[in-house]
Amino acid sequence: MDFRQPTRRAVLAGGAALAASAVASPVSAQAPQVLMRPIPSSGETIPATGLGTWITFNVGNDPVLRDECAAVMAAFFEAGGRMIDSSPMYGSSQPVIGYGLEKLGSPPVFSAEKVWTSWGSNGPEQMEQSRRYWGVPHFDLMQVHNLLAWQDHLKTLYAMKEAGQVRYVGITTSEGRRHDLFEEVMRKERLDFVQITYNIVDREVEERLLPLARDRGIAVIVNRPFQQGDLTRRLEGEELPEWASEIGASSWAQFILKFILSHPAVTVAIPATTRVDHVRENVAAASGPLPDEAMRQRMAAYIEQL
Amino acid sequence: MSEWWGYRLSDFLLFSPRAYWRLLELHNEALWPLPLLTLAAGLLAGGLALLRPKAASRVIPLLLAVLWAWVAWSFFWNRYATINWAAIYVAPIFALQAMLLFVLGGPRQVDPDGRGWWRAIVVTLLAVALLYPLLAPLSGRPWSQAEIFGMAPDPTATGTLALLLLTRARWCVLLFPIPVLWCLASGITLGAMDASLAWVPPFAALAACALAIAQPRKAARPRV
Ligand SMILES: NC(=O)c1ccc[n+]([C@@H]2O[C@H](COP(=O)([O-])OP(=O)(O)OC[C@H]3O[C@@H](n4cnc5c(N)ncnc54)[C@H](OP(=O)(O)O)[C@@H]3O)[C@@H](O)[C@H]2O)c1
């Protein structure tokens, strides 16, 4: 049995019937119940917290740091996480993921990769190299990184999807870059996923991109949930409001993640971390209650006045 | 790619400070006791430059050429490239500097008189390059993560500039650009990493340029 494709089993077991905030069985008996979100184009469900790898997993051949990354991955899977996101742009992150997956005995990963090259003709070779680094039979999701050469790459990706070499196709951007073009591509292409920046401070995507994703049935991956750590660092000295316990948030990181995940268009948030305690905290944010609209407004107003 | 102006400097930094300093630690550790040897080579070059025996004119550029080639291969190509793909493009530039030093690096024999203050500053610059390992504890890092002349690029570039000045090398116009540009680039990278002593390499490079311009012109015609 191929443990790297549990999501296929999840499709059969869960199917499209699972509601947007359904709770699924955890990976291990001790893991908390993790919030599962459906991918609109297939109905397959995935845990709502993923794991980013930009900077945090770029540790080269350093055996100590590689083992630390593997420990983060182990805690992530143990807590019930599945999606790991990377890119050929992220230095050694891909081989480091591959190292972790091998060390952990092929845990149930949902692999989200990117193609990042200016030349459409280089795409297939780059994706194959990425696949070898991860050591997976194929990727679950392949995204065009920052819309680079998106027309050419999407053509290739549709063909790969048709041939069963990749399961989902997507595009990415971050921090509000090229949103007009992004919207245009979302409107005219057959995308399964989009990846954008969204958090309690950067809310521009609430205007057009998130509603559009909902309308078009496109799954949304949220990157930079903590503004690459700037936001969590800024809030470090501030006291968490007492009412945060009403939504089950016991830290600022959970407060922010719960805000993100409570947007109805959001499928997965992918915070990156070098720390086992942080990854546990992040995955745990995708469990328990989520804020309703009134609470969301209260949360945003609270952050604004700090 | 469009909208490049929407990026900050730190957006281009693809590794954490911790991964970078650990990389230096592994580099020193893996090649130990070579760091002692390259540092000794730096001391030797400095001694030759100050005492100016006949052999100095050939030995110094040769030593420097070997060290630049070594840093190109061992640091950029083999090590730094594992966390920064841009290092692949820097390695050949360091190799080019090695070639330039080898071909053009012979010193002029000059009259040493009348440039006491100038010489004192250049010697200080050389001392900075050789004492570079001290920057590790000064910025709160362990000794094992020290940057060593002949092993790491910043002290190598700084020391090279000082030695080129001390020996009043011919063709400084061609031998200066690569170490100077490296020091500036390194300062930018360290700045993006929020390193406390990020100003050291660019400051050293600018000081070297100023010293090159302020170089006493009283030099005798070079003996060939
Ligand atoms: N265009 C694109 O496609 C694009 C662009 C940007 C990002 N991404 C993807 O999105 C992922 C996430 O974005 P990001 O890595 O830029 O930034 P991020 O996830 O917003 O922030 C990462 C930082 O947050 C800190 N952090 C994580 N969990 C924490 C917790 N529980 N408490 C306190 N601090 C915590 C981490 O520090 P510690 O290590 O100390 O935990 C790390 O420095 C990336 O890794 C990447 O996979 C894609």
PDB file of N, CA, C and O in Angstrom, chain A residues 141-173:
ATOM      1  N   LEU A 141      -0.309  18.009  -5.717  1.00  0.00           N
ATOM      2  CA  LEU A 141      -0.646  19.318  -6.292  1.00  0.00           C
ATOM      3  C   LEU A 141       0.592  19.939  -6.906  1.00  0.00           C
ATOM      4  O   LEU A 141       1.657  19.972  -6.281  1.00  0.00           O
ATOM      5  N   MET A 142       0.460  20.462  -8.125  1.00  0.00           N
ATOM      6  CA  MET A 142       1.560  21.224  -8.728  1.00  0.00           C
ATOM      7  C   MET A 142       1.043  22.620  -9.059  1.00  0.00           C
ATOM      8  O   MET A 142       0.027  22.777  -9.726  1.00  0.00           O
ATOM      9  N   GLN A 143       1.758  23.623  -8.535  1.00  0.00           N
ATOM     10  CA  GLN A 143       1.333  25.008  -8.697  1.00  0.00           C
ATOM     11  C   GLN A 143       2.348  25.794  -9.528  1.00  0.00           C
ATOM     12  O   GLN A 143       3.556  25.549  -9.436  1.00  0.00           O
ATOM     13  N   VAL A 144       1.859  26.741 -10.297  1.00  0.00           N
ATOM     14  CA  VAL A 144       2.764  27.631 -11.027  1.00  0.00           C
ATOM     15  C   VAL A 144       3.173  28.732 -10.051  1.00  0.00           C
ATOM     16  O   VAL A 144       2.343  29.512  -9.596  1.00  0.00           O
ATOM     17  N   HIS A 145       4.463  28.742  -9.710  1.00  0.00           N
ATOM     18  CA  HIS A 145       4.966  29.652  -8.677  1.00  0.00           C
ATOM     19  C   HIS A 145       4.936  31.096  -9.187  1.00  0.00           C
ATOM     20  O   HIS A 145       5.531  31.424 -10.196  1.00  0.00           O
ATOM     21  N   ASN A 146       4.256  31.936  -8.440  1.00  0.00           N
ATOM     22  CA  ASN A 146       4.188  33.375  -8.743  1.00  0.00           C
ATOM     23  C   ASN A 146       3.815  33.668 -10.198  1.00  0.00           C
ATOM     24  O   ASN A 146       4.284  34.659 -10.758  1.00  0.00           O
ATOM     25  N   LEU A 147       3.024  32.807 -10.794  1.00  0.00           N
ATOM     26  CA  LEU A 147       2.533  32.981 -12.169  1.00  0.00           C
ATOM     27  C   LEU A 147       3.649  33.052 -13.208  1.00  0.00           C
ATOM     28  O   LEU A 147       3.432  33.523 -14.322  1.00  0.00           O
ATOM     29  N   LEU A 148       4.823  32.572 -12.862  1.00  0.00           N
ATOM     30  CA  LEU A 148       5.954  32.638 -13.788  1.00  0.00           C
ATOM     31  C   LEU A 148       5.703  31.707 -14.982  1.00  0.00           C
ATOM     32  O   LEU A 148       5.532  30.504 -14.801  1.00  0.00           O
ATOM     33  N   ALA A 149       5.666  32.282 -16.174  1.00  0.00           N
ATOM     34  CA  ALA A 149       5.408  31.537 -17.420  1.00  0.00           C
ATOM     35  C   ALA A 149       4.153  30.672 -17.290  1.00  0.00           C
ATOM     36  O   ALA A 149       4.132  29.512 -17.708  1.00  0.00           O
ATOM     37  N   TRP A 150       3.117  31.242 -16.724  1.00  0.00           N
ATOM     38  CA  TRP A 150       1.943  30.451 -16.344  1.00  0.00           C
ATOM     39  C   TRP A 150       1.222  29.805 -17.526  1.00  0.00           C
ATOM     40  O   TRP A 150       0.707  28.693 -17.401  1.00  0.00           O
ATOM     41  N   GLN A 151       1.206  30.508 -18.684  1.00  0.00           N
ATOM     42  CA  GLN A 151       0.474  29.924 -19.811  1.00  0.00           C
ATOM     43  C   GLN A 151       1.087  28.586 -20.230  1.00  0.00           C
ATOM     44  O   GLN A 151       0.389  27.584 -20.368  1.00  0.00           O
ATOM     45  N   ASP A 152       2.416  28.608 -20.395  1.00  0.00           N
ATOM     46  CA  ASP A 152       3.109  27.385 -20.826  1.00  0.00           C
ATOM     47  C   ASP A 152       2.989  26.294 -19.773  1.00  0.00           C
ATOM     48  O   ASP A 152       2.706  25.138 -20.084  1.00  0.00           O
ATOM     49  N   HIS A 153       3.221  26.669 -18.516  1.00  0.00           N
ATOM     50  CA  HIS A 153       3.218  25.643 -17.466  1.00  0.00           C
ATOM     51  C   HIS A 153       1.813  25.042 -17.270  1.00  0.00           C
ATOM     52  O   HIS A 153       1.688  23.836 -17.055  1.00  0.00           O
ATOM     53  N   LEU A 154       0.797  25.885 -17.357  1.00  0.00           N
ATOM     54  CA  LEU A 154      -0.554  25.323 -17.161  1.00  0.00           C
ATOM     55  C   LEU A 154      -0.873  24.295 -18.242  1.00  0.00           C
ATOM     56  O   LEU A 154      -1.476  23.255 -17.955  1.00  0.00           O
ATOM     57  N   LYS A 155      -0.436  24.576 -19.460  1.00  0.00           N
ATOM     58  CA  LYS A 155      -0.662  23.611 -20.552  1.00  0.00           C
ATOM     59  C   LYS A 155      -0.052  22.262 -20.170  1.00  0.00           C
ATOM     60  O   LYS A 155      -0.676  21.216 -20.268  1.00  0.00           O
ATOM     61  N   THR A 156       1.201  22.318 -19.713  1.00  0.00           N
ATOM     62  CA  THR A 156       1.903  21.089 -19.309  1.00  0.00           C
ATOM     63  C   THR A 156       1.155  20.416 -18.154  1.00  0.00           C
ATOM     64  O   THR A 156       0.988  19.193 -18.150  1.00  0.00           O
ATOM     65  N   LEU A 157       0.727  21.222 -17.187  1.00  0.00           N
ATOM     66  CA  LEU A 157       0.097  20.644 -15.993  1.00  0.00           C
ATOM     67  C   LEU A 157      -1.236  19.974 -16.314  1.00  0.00           C
ATOM     68  O   LEU A 157      -1.553  18.920 -15.757  1.00  0.00           O
ATOM     69  N   TYR A 158      -2.016  20.584 -17.216  1.00  0.00           N
ATOM     70  CA  TYR A 158      -3.285  19.947 -17.589  1.00  0.00           C
ATOM     71  C   TYR A 158      -3.011  18.583 -18.229  1.00  0.00           C
ATOM     72  O   TYR A 158      -3.700  17.602 -17.959  1.00  0.00           O
ATOM     73  N   ALA A 159      -1.972  18.547 -19.080  1.00  0.00           N
ATOM     74  CA  ALA A 159      -1.626  17.278 -19.745  1.00  0.00           C
ATOM     75  C   ALA A 159      -1.176  16.255 -18.703  1.00  0.00           C
ATOM     76  O   ALA A 159      -1.547  15.072 -18.771  1.00  0.00           O
ATOM     77  N   MET A 160      -0.403  16.710 -17.716  1.00  0.00           N
ATOM     78  CA  MET A 160       0.075  15.793 -16.666  1.00  0.00           C
ATOM     79  C   MET A 160      -1.095  15.282 -15.835  1.00  0.00           C
ATOM     80  O   MET A 160      -1.143  14.115 -15.439  1.00  0.00           O
ATOM     81  N   LYS A 161      -2.045  16.156 -15.578  1.00  0.00           N
ATOM     82  CA  LYS A 161      -3.210  15.749 -14.783  1.00  0.00           C
ATOM     83  C   LYS A 161      -4.012  14.691 -15.546  1.00  0.00           C
ATOM     84  O   LYS A 161      -4.416  13.671 -14.985  1.00  0.00           O
ATOM     85  N   GLU A 162      -4.160  14.956 -16.817  1.00  0.00           N
ATOM     86  CA  GLU A 162      -4.872  14.017 -17.692  1.00  0.00           C
ATOM     87  C   GLU A 162      -4.195  12.644 -17.654  1.00  0.00           C
ATOM     88  O   GLU A 162      -4.852  11.608 -17.614  1.00  0.00           O
ATOM     89  N   ALA A 163      -2.869  12.668 -17.646  1.00  0.00           N
ATOM     90  CA  ALA A 163      -2.097  11.418 -17.672  1.00  0.00           C
ATOM     91  C   ALA A 163      -1.930  10.811 -16.280  1.00  0.00           C
ATOM     92  O   ALA A 163      -1.236   9.809 -16.123  1.00  0.00           O
ATOM     93  N   GLY A 164      -2.503  11.429 -15.272  1.00  0.00           N
ATOM     94  CA  GLY A 164      -2.416  10.885 -13.909  1.00  0.00           C
ATOM     95  C   GLY A 164      -1.076  11.134 -13.248  1.00  0.00           C
ATOM     96  O   GLY A 164      -0.724  10.492 -12.256  1.00  0.00           O
ATOM     97  N   GLN A 165      -0.302  12.097 -13.767  1.00  0.00           N
ATOM     98  CA  GLN A 165       1.024  12.368 -13.169  1.00  0.00           C
ATOM     99  C   GLN A 165       0.959  13.417 -12.058  1.00  0.00           C
ATOM    100  O   GLN A 165       1.925  13.631 -11.336  1.00  0.00           O
ATOM    101  N   VAL A 166      -0.148  14.106 -11.980  1.00  0.00           N
ATOM    102  CA  VAL A 166      -0.362  15.044 -10.880  1.00  0.00           C
ATOM    103  C   VAL A 166      -1.876  15.067 -10.646  1.00  0.00           C
ATOM    104  O   VAL A 166      -2.651  14.859 -11.579  1.00  0.00           O
ATOM    105  N   ARG A 167      -2.274  15.283  -9.391  1.00  0.00           N
ATOM    106  CA  ARG A 167      -3.705  15.164  -9.111  1.00  0.00           C
ATOM    107  C   ARG A 167      -4.442  16.487  -9.184  1.00  0.00           C
ATOM    108  O   ARG A 167      -5.600  16.545  -9.543  1.00  0.00           O
ATOM    109  N   TYR A 168      -3.763  17.551  -8.801  1.00  0.00           N
ATOM    110  CA  TYR A 168      -4.401  18.869  -8.814  1.00  0.00           C
ATOM    111  C   TYR A 168      -3.447  19.900  -9.404  1.00  0.00           C
ATOM    112  O   TYR A 168      -2.226  19.761  -9.297  1.00  0.00           O
ATOM    113  N   VAL A 169      -4.066  20.970  -9.960  1.00  0.00           N
ATOM    114  CA  VAL A 169      -3.283  22.032 -10.602  1.00  0.00           C
ATOM    115  C   VAL A 169      -3.619  23.367  -9.939  1.00  0.00           C
ATOM    116  O   VAL A 169      -4.778  23.616  -9.600  1.00  0.00           O
ATOM    117  N   GLY A 170      -2.603  24.194  -9.746  1.00  0.00           N
ATOM    118  CA  GLY A 170      -2.866  25.489  -9.118  1.00  0.00           C
ATOM    119  C   GLY A 170      -1.888  26.569  -9.523  1.00  0.00           C
ATOM    120  O   GLY A 170      -0.950  26.338 -10.304  1.00  0.00           O
ATOM    121  N   ILE A 171      -2.111  27.760  -8.997  1.00  0.00           N
ATOM    122  CA  ILE A 171      -1.197  28.891  -9.207  1.00  0.00           C
ATOM    123  C   ILE A 171      -0.966  29.562  -7.848  1.00  0.00           C
ATOM    124  O   ILE A 171      -1.772  29.399  -6.936  1.00  0.00           O
ATOM    125  N   THR A 172       0.152  30.285  -7.740  1.00  0.00           N
ATOM    126  CA  THR A 172       0.424  30.960  -6.464  1.00  0.00           C
ATOM    127  C   THR A 172       0.831  32.415  -6.684  1.00  0.00           C
ATOM    128  O   THR A 172       1.307  32.799  -7.748  1.00  0.00           O
ATOM    129  N   THR A 173       0.615  33.190  -5.639  1.00  0.00           N
ATOM    130  CA  THR A 173       1.206  34.514  -5.533  1.00  0.00           C
ATOM    131  C   THR A 173       1.371  34.776  -4.040  1.00  0.00           C
ATOM    132  O   THR A 173       1.004  33.932  -3.216  1.00  0.00           O
TER     133      THR A 173
END
